[in-house]
Amino acid sequence: MTARLLTTERRAITGLAGLYATRMLGLFMVLPVLALYANDLSGATPLLVGVALGGYGLTQAVLQIPFGLLSDRVGRKAVIAGGLLLFMLGSVIAAEADTIYQIILGRCLQGSGAVAGAIMALLADQTREEVRTAAMATIGLSIGVAFAIAMVIGPLVAAHFGLTSVFWLTAVLALVSLLVLWKLVPAAPRLVRHRDVGLDRDQLRSTLSSASLLRLDFSIFSLHLILTAAFVAVPFRLVDVGIQASHQGWFYLAVMGLAFVCMVPLVIIAEKKRRMKATFVGAVAGMTLILLALGEFGHQRWTLLGLLWAFFVVFNLLEATLPSMISKLAPAGAKGTAMGVYSTSQFLGAFLGGVLGGALSSHFGYDAVFLGAALLGAVWLAVIWKMPAPRHLSSEIVALDDHPDALDTLMARFAEVAGVEDVMVVPDERVAYLKVDRQRLDTDALARVAGTRDDSSGA
């Protein structure tokens, strides 16, 4: 089921993907530079620097679901604009800071502009069901690109203009995002709840009771805890092996580029060859060993560079495959709820990663940061070891405008279609949420049940 994008859909996808990526760029640019440049701030300690690194995650975790629910009531664009203003205010406060406490305040305010859910809901408002999955994938790709760019731009800007300039740049990016929201993103033609992107309170309990989904929530929590903790120590390790702050941006450019190239075949193996669990478990085991090696052996230049390249290969692999696994495991119609819990876990991990990384480096040195992260990796590996392999199911959303069948009859007819494994029909949204095995899916039968193809057509 494919369809060409309408002009309004193309504008919405382009504008919202750019807006999302720009916001994440501003949050991530600080990651590789704050620890290096915080010594000039009054009151700075390794612990407080770690809190500043991860502080955005705490407010993001607390507020992202309330902001998403608020957007259902007062409108998407109003909530997104308010969140961007908070993000810009936090950036300005951090740019003007001369104490570590002001940086922490600014970072927390940056995170309080938690508009990810509202952006995804607005994208769902703006797109038809048959193109929505591709639209969501575009947003996901934009986040990965933003992370890679931030790892390069942050060190380069800080090296030439100082830490303050990084925060001023994020404030400018927030202003640009407001202009994009105002001028490029069309007004939403409708305002409805979407179970594929938003939280459904009725499904929250079942989502939280799913052992497989909880394992994935713990996985993204651990991954971002490890990432944030590592950047308490990595910039100093690079300096120790002769890569000064002014050159670290070029180092990240080379490493991230090579890591991305090497990650792509692994994603293909996981998805196309249906080796998702083996790839997942192998990646977590690899991450644990890499962290252990960074703590024990990462004191020579080429050893450190090789280990950091391997770290980013595994990080990018996990960052790409974990959302896919959530999508495969979430019941029909519960993807939005599952992703809401998943994202909250991610941001909590970022916050605790900063705190724990700062505490370990303060009391035991930088080696302890990597060794502590390796210990978490071992726990993570134990948590997922007996996880059942996810079935390779895809989400399908089918429009049901003015469908003549009763709800129970319609659900039964969808369930009879070959390749349809789970179904939820939502009359209020006039859609059916399906989980399908694309290798077995009878697309002609599905189209007939949905009412988009008549039996007399000869199909």
Coordinates of C-alpha atoms in Angstrom, one line a residue:
M1 CA 0.0 0.0 0.0
T2 CA 1.9 3.0 -1.3
A3 CA 0.7 6.5 -2.2
R4 CA 2.2 9.7 -3.6
L5 CA 2.7 12.5 -1.1
L6 CA 0.4 15.5 -1.4
T7 CA 1.9 19.0 -1.5
T8 CA 0.7 19.7 2.1
E9 CA 2.0 16.4 3.3
R10 CA 5.4 17.1 1.8
R11 CA 5.5 20.5 3.4
A12 CA 4.5 19.1 6.7
I13 CA 7.1 16.3 6.7
T14 CA 9.9 18.6 5.5
G15 CA 9.1 21.3 8.0
L16 CA 8.5 19.0 11.0
A17 CA 11.5 16.8 10.3
G18 CA 13.7 19.9 10.1
L19 CA 12.2 21.3 13.2
Y20 CA 12.7 18.1 15.2
A21 CA 16.2 17.7 13.9
T22 CA 17.1 21.3 14.7
R23 CA 15.9 21.0 18.2
M24 CA 17.9 17.8 18.8
L25 CA 20.9 19.4 17.2
G26 CA 20.8 22.1 19.8
L27 CA 20.5 19.5 22.6
F28 CA 23.3 17.2 21.3
M29 CA 25.9 19.9 20.4
V30 CA 26.7 20.4 24.1
L31 CA 27.4 16.7 24.6
P32 CA 31.1 16.5 23.4
V33 CA 32.2 19.9 24.7
L34 CA 30.6 20.7 28.0
A35 CA 33.0 18.7 30.2
L36 CA 36.0 20.2 28.5
Y37 CA 35.0 23.8 28.7
A38 CA 33.2 23.8 32.1
N39 CA 36.3 24.4 34.1
D40 CA 36.0 28.2 33.6
L41 CA 32.6 28.2 35.3
S42 CA 32.3 29.1 38.9
G43 CA 31.4 26.1 41.1
A44 CA 32.1 23.5 38.5
T45 CA 32.9 20.0 39.7
P46 CA 32.8 16.7 37.7
L47 CA 29.5 15.8 39.4
L48 CA 27.8 19.1 38.6
V49 CA 29.1 19.0 35.0
G50 CA 27.5 15.6 34.7
V51 CA 24.2 17.0 36.0
A52 CA 24.5 19.7 33.4
L53 CA 25.1 17.2 30.7
G54 CA 22.1 15.1 31.5
G55 CA 19.8 17.7 33.1
Y56 CA 17.7 18.1 30.0
G57 CA 16.8 14.5 30.2
L58 CA 15.0 14.8 33.5
T59 CA 12.7 17.6 32.5
Q60 CA 12.2 16.0 29.1
A61 CA 11.1 12.7 30.7
V62 CA 8.8 14.4 33.1
L63 CA 7.0 16.7 30.7
Q64 CA 6.9 15.0 27.3
I65 CA 3.7 13.0 28.0
P66 CA 1.9 16.0 29.6
F67 CA 2.8 18.2 26.7
G68 CA 1.5 15.6 24.2
L69 CA -1.8 15.4 26.1
L70 CA -2.0 19.2 26.3
S71 CA -1.6 19.4 22.5
D72 CA -4.8 17.3 22.2
R73 CA -6.6 20.0 24.1
V74 CA -5.2 23.3 23.0
G75 CA -3.7 22.6 19.6
R76 CA -0.4 21.2 18.3
K77 CA 1.2 24.3 17.0
A78 CA 0.6 26.3 20.1
V79 CA 2.2 23.7 22.3
I80 CA 5.2 23.3 19.9
A81 CA 5.7 27.1 19.8
G82 CA 5.6 27.2 23.6
G83 CA 8.1 24.4 23.9
L84 CA 10.4 26.1 21.4
L85 CA 10.3 29.3 23.4
L86 CA 11.2 27.4 26.6
F87 CA 14.1 25.8 24.7
M88 CA 15.3 29.2 23.5
L89 CA 15.0 30.7 27.0
G90 CA 17.1 27.8 28.4
S91 CA 19.7 28.3 25.7
V92 CA 20.0 32.1 26.4
I93 CA 20.3 31.4 30.2
A94 CA 23.1 28.9 29.5
A95 CA 24.8 31.3 27.1
E96 CA 24.9 34.0 29.7
A97 CA 25.9 31.7 32.5
D98 CA 29.1 32.2 34.5
T99 CA 28.3 29.5 37.1
I100 CA 27.7 25.8 36.6
Y101 CA 24.4 26.2 38.4
Q102 CA 23.1 28.6 35.7
I103 CA 24.2 26.0 33.1
I104 CA 22.2 23.4 34.9
L105 CA 19.2 25.7 35.0
G106 CA 19.5 26.4 31.3
R107 CA 19.8 22.8 30.3
C108 CA 16.8 21.8 32.4
L109 CA 14.8 24.6 30.7
Q110 CA 16.0 23.3 27.3
G111 CA 14.6 19.9 28.1
S112 CA 11.3 21.4 29.5
G113 CA 10.4 22.3 25.9
A114 CA 9.4 18.7 25.5
V115 CA 7.5 18.9 22.2
A116 CA 8.5 15.6 20.6
G117 CA 5.0 14.1 21.2
A118 CA 3.2 17.2 19.9
I119 CA 5.4 17.2 16.8
M120 CA 4.6 13.6 16.0
A121 CA 0.9 14.2 16.6
L122 CA 0.9 17.2 14.3
L123 CA 2.6 15.0 11.6
A124 CA -0.1 12.4 12.1
D125 CA -2.7 15.1 11.7
Q126 CA -1.1 16.3 8.5
T127 CA -0.6 12.9 6.8
R128 CA -2.9 10.2 5.5
E129 CA -2.7 6.7 7.0
E130 CA -1.1 5.2 3.9
V131 CA 1.9 7.5 4.0
R132 CA 2.3 8.0 7.8
T133 CA 4.8 5.2 8.4
A134 CA 7.1 6.7 5.8
A135 CA 6.6 10.1 7.4
M136 CA 7.6 8.8 10.8
A137 CA 10.6 7.1 9.4
T138 CA 11.7 10.5 8.0
I139 CA 11.6 12.0 11.5
G140 CA 13.7 9.1 12.8
L141 CA 16.3 9.6 10.1
S142 CA 16.5 13.3 10.8
I143 CA 17.3 12.6 14.5
G144 CA 20.2 10.3 13.5
V145 CA 21.5 12.9 11.1
A146 CA 21.2 15.6 13.8
F147 CA 23.2 13.6 16.3
A148 CA 26.0 13.0 13.8
I149 CA 26.2 16.7 12.8
A150 CA 26.1 17.8 16.4
M151 CA 29.1 15.7 17.3
V152 CA 31.1 17.6 14.6
I153 CA 29.7 21.1 14.9
G154 CA 29.7 21.3 18.7
P155 CA 33.5 20.9 19.1
L156 CA 34.3 23.1 16.1
V157 CA 32.1 26.0 17.3
A158 CA 33.3 25.7 20.9
A159 CA 37.0 25.6 19.8
H160 CA 36.7 28.8 17.8
F161 CA 34.2 30.9 19.8
G162 CA 33.9 29.2 23.2
L163 CA 31.2 27.3 25.0
T164 CA 28.9 30.4 25.2
S165 CA 28.7 30.4 21.4
V166 CA 27.3 26.8 21.4
F167 CA 24.4 27.9 23.5
W168 CA 23.8 31.1 21.4
L169 CA 23.7 28.9 18.3
T170 CA 21.1 26.7 19.9
A171 CA 19.0 29.8 20.7
V172 CA 19.3 30.9 17.0
L173 CA 18.3 27.4 15.9
A174 CA 15.2 27.6 18.2
L175 CA 14.2 30.9 16.6
V176 CA 14.6 29.4 13.1
S177 CA 12.4 26.5 14.2
L178 CA 9.7 29.0 15.2
L179 CA 9.9 30.6 11.8
V180 CA 9.7 27.1 10.1
L181 CA 6.7 26.2 12.3
W182 CA 4.9 29.5 11.4
K183 CA 5.7 29.8 7.7
L184 CA 6.4 26.2 6.4
V185 CA 4.2 23.8 8.4
P186 CA 0.6 24.0 7.3
A187 CA -2.2 24.5 9.8
A188 CA -3.6 21.1 10.9
P189 CA -6.8 20.2 9.0
R190 CA -7.9 18.1 12.0
L191 CA -7.1 17.5 15.6
V192 CA -7.6 13.9 16.7
R193 CA -5.9 11.4 18.9
H194 CA -3.7 8.9 17.1
R195 CA -2.8 5.6 18.8
D196 CA 0.2 5.1 16.6
V197 CA 1.9 8.3 17.9
G198 CA 0.1 9.3 21.1
L199 CA -0.5 7.9 24.5
D200 CA -3.6 5.9 25.1
R201 CA -4.3 5.6 28.8
D202 CA -6.4 2.5 28.3
Q203 CA -3.4 0.7 27.0
L204 CA -0.8 2.0 29.4
R205 CA -1.2 -0.8 31.9
S206 CA -0.9 -3.6 29.3
T207 CA 2.1 -1.9 27.8
L208 CA 3.8 -1.6 31.2
S209 CA 3.1 -5.3 32.0
S210 CA 4.7 -6.6 28.8
A211 CA 8.0 -8.2 29.7
S212 CA 9.4 -7.8 26.2
L213 CA 8.5 -4.1 25.9
L214 CA 10.0 -3.5 29.4
R215 CA 13.2 -5.1 28.3
L216 CA 13.4 -2.7 25.4
D217 CA 12.6 0.2 27.7
F218 CA 15.5 -0.8 29.9
S219 CA 17.6 -1.1 26.8
I220 CA 17.1 2.5 25.7
F221 CA 17.5 3.6 29.3
S222 CA 20.9 1.8 29.5
L223 CA 22.0 3.0 26.0
H224 CA 21.5 6.7 26.8
L225 CA 22.8 6.4 30.3
I226 CA 26.1 4.9 28.9
L227 CA 26.3 7.5 26.1
T228 CA 25.9 10.5 28.5
A229 CA 28.2 9.0 31.1
A230 CA 30.9 8.3 28.5
F231 CA 31.0 12.0 27.4
V232 CA 32.0 13.0 30.9
A233 CA 35.3 11.1 30.2
V234 CA 35.8 10.8 26.4
P235 CA 36.8 14.4 25.7
F236 CA 39.5 14.3 28.3
R237 CA 40.7 10.9 27.0
L238 CA 41.1 12.4 23.6
V239 CA 43.2 15.3 25.0
D240 CA 45.3 12.8 26.9
V241 CA 46.3 11.0 23.7
G242 CA 47.1 14.3 21.9
I243 CA 43.8 15.3 20.2
Q244 CA 43.2 18.8 21.5
A245 CA 39.8 20.3 21.8
S246 CA 40.2 22.4 18.7
H247 CA 40.6 19.2 16.6
Q248 CA 38.1 16.9 18.2
G249 CA 35.3 17.9 15.8
W250 CA 37.3 16.5 12.9
F251 CA 37.9 13.4 14.8
Y252 CA 34.2 12.9 15.4
L253 CA 33.5 13.6 11.7
A254 CA 35.8 10.7 10.7
V255 CA 34.7 8.3 13.3
M256 CA 30.9 8.9 12.9
G257 CA 31.2 8.6 9.1
L258 CA 33.0 5.3 9.3
A259 CA 30.7 4.0 12.0
F260 CA 27.6 4.8 9.9
V261 CA 29.1 3.0 6.9
C262 CA 29.9 -0.1 9.0
M263 CA 26.5 0.0 10.8
V264 CA 24.3 -0.2 7.7
P265 CA 25.2 -3.8 6.8
L266 CA 24.4 -4.9 10.3
V267 CA 21.0 -3.3 10.2
I268 CA 20.3 -5.1 6.9
I269 CA 21.3 -8.4 8.4
A270 CA 18.9 -7.7 11.4
E271 CA 16.0 -6.6 9.3
K272 CA 16.2 -8.4 5.9
K273 CA 17.8 -11.6 7.1
R274 CA 15.5 -11.7 10.2
R275 CA 18.3 -11.9 12.7
M276 CA 17.1 -9.2 15.0
K277 CA 17.6 -10.9 18.3
A278 CA 21.1 -12.3 17.5
T279 CA 22.1 -8.8 16.3
F280 CA 20.6 -7.2 19.3
V281 CA 22.2 -9.5 21.9
G282 CA 25.5 -9.4 20.0
A283 CA 25.5 -5.6 20.0
V284 CA 24.9 -5.4 23.8
A285 CA 27.7 -7.9 24.4
G286 CA 29.9 -5.9 22.1
M287 CA 29.1 -2.7 23.9
T288 CA 30.0 -4.2 27.2
L289 CA 33.3 -5.5 26.0
I290 CA 34.1 -2.1 24.3
L291 CA 33.4 -0.2 27.6
L292 CA 35.6 -2.7 29.5
A293 CA 38.4 -2.2 27.1
L294 CA 38.1 1.6 27.2
G295 CA 38.5 1.4 31.0
E296 CA 41.4 -1.0 30.9
F297 CA 43.3 -0.3 27.7
G298 CA 42.1 3.0 26.2
H299 CA 45.2 5.1 27.0
Q300 CA 47.0 4.8 23.7
R301 CA 46.0 6.9 20.7
W302 CA 45.2 4.2 18.1
T303 CA 43.7 1.8 20.7
L304 CA 41.4 4.6 21.9
L305 CA 40.4 5.7 18.4
G306 CA 39.6 2.1 17.4
L307 CA 37.5 1.5 20.5
L308 CA 35.6 4.7 20.0
W309 CA 34.9 3.8 16.4
A310 CA 33.6 0.4 17.6
F311 CA 31.5 2.2 20.3
F312 CA 29.7 4.4 17.7
V313 CA 29.1 1.5 15.4
V314 CA 27.3 -0.4 18.2
F315 CA 25.6 2.7 19.5
N316 CA 24.2 3.7 16.0
L317 CA 23.1 0.1 15.4
L318 CA 21.2 -0.1 18.7
E319 CA 19.7 3.4 18.2
A320 CA 18.4 2.3 14.8
T321 CA 17.1 -1.1 15.7
L322 CA 15.5 -0.5 19.1
P323 CA 12.6 1.6 17.8
S324 CA 12.0 -1.1 15.1
M325 CA 11.8 -3.8 17.8
I326 CA 9.3 -1.6 19.7
S327 CA 7.2 -1.4 16.6
K328 CA 7.3 -5.1 16.1
L329 CA 6.4 -6.0 19.7
A330 CA 3.7 -3.4 20.4
P331 CA 0.2 -4.7 20.0
A332 CA -1.9 -3.2 17.2
G333 CA -2.9 0.3 18.1
A334 CA -0.5 0.5 21.1
K335 CA 2.6 1.7 19.3
G336 CA 2.2 5.3 20.4
T337 CA 1.8 4.3 24.0
A338 CA 4.8 1.9 23.8
M339 CA 6.9 4.6 22.3
G340 CA 5.9 7.1 24.9
V341 CA 7.2 4.9 27.7
Y342 CA 10.2 4.1 25.6
S343 CA 11.1 7.8 25.1
T344 CA 10.6 8.6 28.8
S345 CA 13.0 5.7 29.6
Q346 CA 15.5 7.2 27.1
F347 CA 15.6 10.6 28.7
L348 CA 15.7 9.3 32.3
G349 CA 18.8 7.3 31.1
A350 CA 20.4 10.5 29.8
F351 CA 19.9 12.3 33.1
L352 CA 21.2 9.5 35.3
G353 CA 24.1 8.9 32.9
G354 CA 25.3 12.5 33.5
V355 CA 24.9 12.2 37.3
L356 CA 26.5 8.8 37.6
G357 CA 29.3 9.6 35.1
G358 CA 30.1 12.8 37.0
A359 CA 30.0 11.0 40.4
L360 CA 32.3 8.2 39.2
S361 CA 34.8 10.5 37.6
S362 CA 34.8 12.8 40.7
H363 CA 35.6 10.0 43.2
F364 CA 37.4 7.3 41.1
G365 CA 38.7 8.9 37.9
Y366 CA 37.7 8.5 34.2
D367 CA 38.6 4.8 34.0
A368 CA 35.8 4.2 36.5
V369 CA 33.2 5.8 34.2
F370 CA 33.9 3.2 31.5
L371 CA 34.1 0.3 34.0
G372 CA 30.9 1.4 35.7
A373 CA 29.2 1.6 32.3
A374 CA 30.5 -1.9 31.4
L375 CA 28.9 -3.2 34.6
L376 CA 25.6 -1.8 33.5
G377 CA 26.2 -3.4 30.1
A378 CA 26.6 -6.8 31.8
V379 CA 23.3 -6.3 33.7
W380 CA 21.7 -5.2 30.4
L381 CA 22.9 -8.4 28.7
A382 CA 21.5 -10.5 31.5
V383 CA 18.1 -8.7 31.2
I384 CA 17.7 -9.4 27.5
W385 CA 19.4 -12.8 27.3
K386 CA 16.2 -14.9 27.5
M387 CA 14.0 -12.4 25.6
P388 CA 12.0 -14.2 22.9
A389 CA 13.0 -13.2 19.3
P390 CA 10.6 -10.6 18.0
R391 CA 8.4 -11.6 15.2
H392 CA 9.0 -9.6 12.1
L393 CA 5.7 -7.8 12.0
S394 CA 5.0 -4.4 10.5
S395 CA 2.4 -1.8 11.5
E396 CA -0.3 -1.0 8.9
I397 CA -3.0 1.7 9.2
V398 CA -6.1 1.4 7.1
A399 CA -8.7 4.2 6.6
L400 CA -12.3 3.1 7.3
D401 CA -14.3 6.1 6.0
D402 CA -18.0 5.2 6.1
H403 CA -17.4 1.5 6.3
P404 CA -20.7 -0.4 6.3
D405 CA -19.7 -3.4 8.5
A406 CA -20.3 -3.4 12.3
L407 CA -17.2 -3.3 14.5
D408 CA -17.1 -7.0 15.5
T409 CA -17.7 -8.1 11.9
L410 CA -15.0 -5.8 10.5
M411 CA -12.4 -7.0 13.0
A412 CA -13.2 -10.6 12.2
R413 CA -12.9 -9.9 8.5
F414 CA -9.5 -8.3 8.9
A415 CA -8.3 -11.1 11.1
E416 CA -9.2 -13.6 8.4
V417 CA -6.8 -12.0 5.9
A418 CA -3.6 -14.0 5.4
G419 CA -0.7 -12.2 7.0
V420 CA -2.8 -10.1 9.4
E421 CA -1.7 -11.1 12.9
D422 CA -3.4 -8.5 15.1
V423 CA -6.0 -5.9 14.6
M424 CA -7.7 -3.0 16.4
V425 CA -10.5 -1.1 14.8
V426 CA -11.1 2.5 16.3
P427 CA -14.4 3.9 15.0
D428 CA -13.6 7.4 16.5
E429 CA -10.5 7.7 14.3
R430 CA -12.1 5.7 11.5
V431 CA -9.0 3.6 11.1
A432 CA -7.9 0.0 11.7
Y433 CA -4.5 -0.6 13.2
L434 CA -3.0 -3.9 12.0
K435 CA 0.1 -5.9 12.7
V436 CA 1.1 -7.8 9.5
D437 CA 3.7 -10.2 8.2
R438 CA 4.5 -8.6 4.9
Q439 CA 5.9 -11.8 3.5
R440 CA 2.5 -13.5 3.9
L441 CA 0.2 -10.5 3.6
D442 CA -2.6 -10.9 1.0
T443 CA -2.8 -7.2 -0.1
D444 CA -5.7 -7.7 -2.4
A445 CA -7.8 -9.3 0.3
L446 CA -6.8 -6.6 2.7
A447 CA -7.9 -3.9 0.2
R448 CA -11.3 -5.6 -0.3
V449 CA -12.0 -5.8 3.4
A450 CA -10.9 -2.1 3.8
G451 CA -13.3 -1.2 1.0
T452 CA -10.6 0.2 -1.3
R453 CA -11.2 -2.5 -3.9
D454 CA -14.4 -4.0 -5.1
D455 CA -14.8 -7.8 -5.4
S456 CA -16.1 -7.2 -9.0
S457 CA -12.7 -5.8 -10.1
G458 CA -11.5 -9.4 -10.6
A459 CA -8.8 -9.2 -8.0

